[in-house]
mmCIF file of C-alpha atoms in Angstrom:
data_model
loop_
_atom_site.group_PDB
_atom_site.id
_atom_site.type_symbol
_atom_site.label_atom_id
_atom_site.label_comp_id
_atom_site.label_asym_id
_atom_site.label_seq_id
_atom_site.Cartn_x
_atom_site.Cartn_y
_atom_site.Cartn_z
ATOM 1 C CA UNK A 470 126.914 79.158 54.578
ATOM 2 C CA UNK A 471 125.848 79.054 50.898
ATOM 3 C CA UNK A 472 125.908 75.715 49.083
ATOM 4 C CA UNK A 473 129.009 74.803 47.156
ATOM 5 C CA UNK A 474 128.682 74.674 43.360
ATOM 6 C CA UNK A 475 128.960 70.875 43.489
ATOM 7 C CA UNK A 476 125.869 70.750 45.723
ATOM 8 C CA UNK A 477 123.668 72.521 43.162
ATOM 9 C CA UNK A 478 125.100 71.014 39.992
ATOM 10 C CA UNK A 479 124.494 67.559 38.624
ATOM 11 C CA UNK A 480 127.244 65.084 37.723
ATOM 12 C CA UNK A 481 127.844 66.689 34.320
ATOM 13 C CA UNK A 482 128.088 70.195 35.776
ATOM 14 C CA UNK A 483 124.571 71.156 34.691
ATOM 15 C CA UNK A 484 122.019 72.617 37.124
ATOM 16 C CA UNK A 485 119.786 69.986 38.701
ATOM 17 C CA UNK A 486 116.674 72.079 37.998
ATOM 18 C CA UNK A 487 115.666 75.241 36.181
ATOM 19 C CA UNK A 488 113.839 77.271 38.837
ATOM 20 C CA UNK A 489 112.278 79.570 36.230
ATOM 21 C CA UNK A 490 110.148 76.632 35.097
ATOM 22 C CA UNK A 491 109.033 75.980 38.680
ATOM 23 C CA UNK A 492 107.841 79.579 39.020
ATOM 24 C CA UNK A 493 104.857 78.983 36.757
ATOM 25 C CA UNK A 494 103.544 76.078 38.853
ATOM 26 C CA UNK A 495 100.469 76.837 40.924
ATOM 27 C CA UNK A 496 99.663 74.849 44.072
ATOM 28 C CA UNK A 497 96.674 75.066 46.370
ATOM 29 C CA UNK A 498 96.974 75.857 50.064
ATOM 30 C CA UNK A 499 94.955 73.868 52.638
ATOM 31 C CA UNK A 500 91.966 76.183 52.031
ATOM 32 C CA UNK A 501 92.043 75.507 48.286
ATOM 33 C CA UNK A 502 93.408 78.931 47.281
ATOM 34 C CA UNK A 503 95.931 78.730 44.405
ATOM 35 C CA UNK A 504 99.425 80.194 44.878
ATOM 36 C CA UNK A 505 102.006 80.582 42.098
ATOM 37 C CA UNK A 506 105.418 79.347 43.299
ATOM 38 C CA UNK A 507 107.286 82.125 41.499
ATOM 39 C CA UNK A 508 105.527 84.746 43.628
ATOM 40 C CA UNK A 509 107.448 83.540 46.683
ATOM 41 C CA UNK A 510 110.901 84.416 45.329
ATOM 42 C CA UNK A 511 110.124 87.769 43.711
ATOM 43 C CA UNK A 512 111.644 89.747 46.602
ATOM 44 C CA UNK A 513 114.060 87.280 48.219
ATOM 45 C CA UNK A 514 115.549 83.803 47.794
ATOM 46 C CA UNK A 515 113.549 80.814 49.002
ATOM 47 C CA UNK A 516 114.044 77.109 49.572
ATOM 48 C CA UNK A 517 111.382 74.897 48.023
ATOM 49 C CA UNK A 518 110.925 71.474 49.612
ATOM 50 C CA UNK A 519 108.471 68.890 48.327
ATOM 51 C CA UNK A 520 107.386 66.114 50.662
ATOM 52 C CA UNK A 521 105.489 63.060 49.567
ATOM 53 C CA UNK A 522 103.505 60.938 51.963
ATOM 54 C CA UNK A 523 103.421 57.210 51.288
ATOM 55 C CA UNK A 524 100.704 55.111 52.829
#
């Protein structure tokens, strides 16, 4: 089931993020090879999850 508009919009009705800006970010895989985030959603939708480890 797709998310409801309220789930992807902030309190003022604006999008929580602009995914086009995220597309330019490059992150390294465990081997140190860079990967541009935008390359992952060229052909199909994706879900991007960031986890942060504390400790």
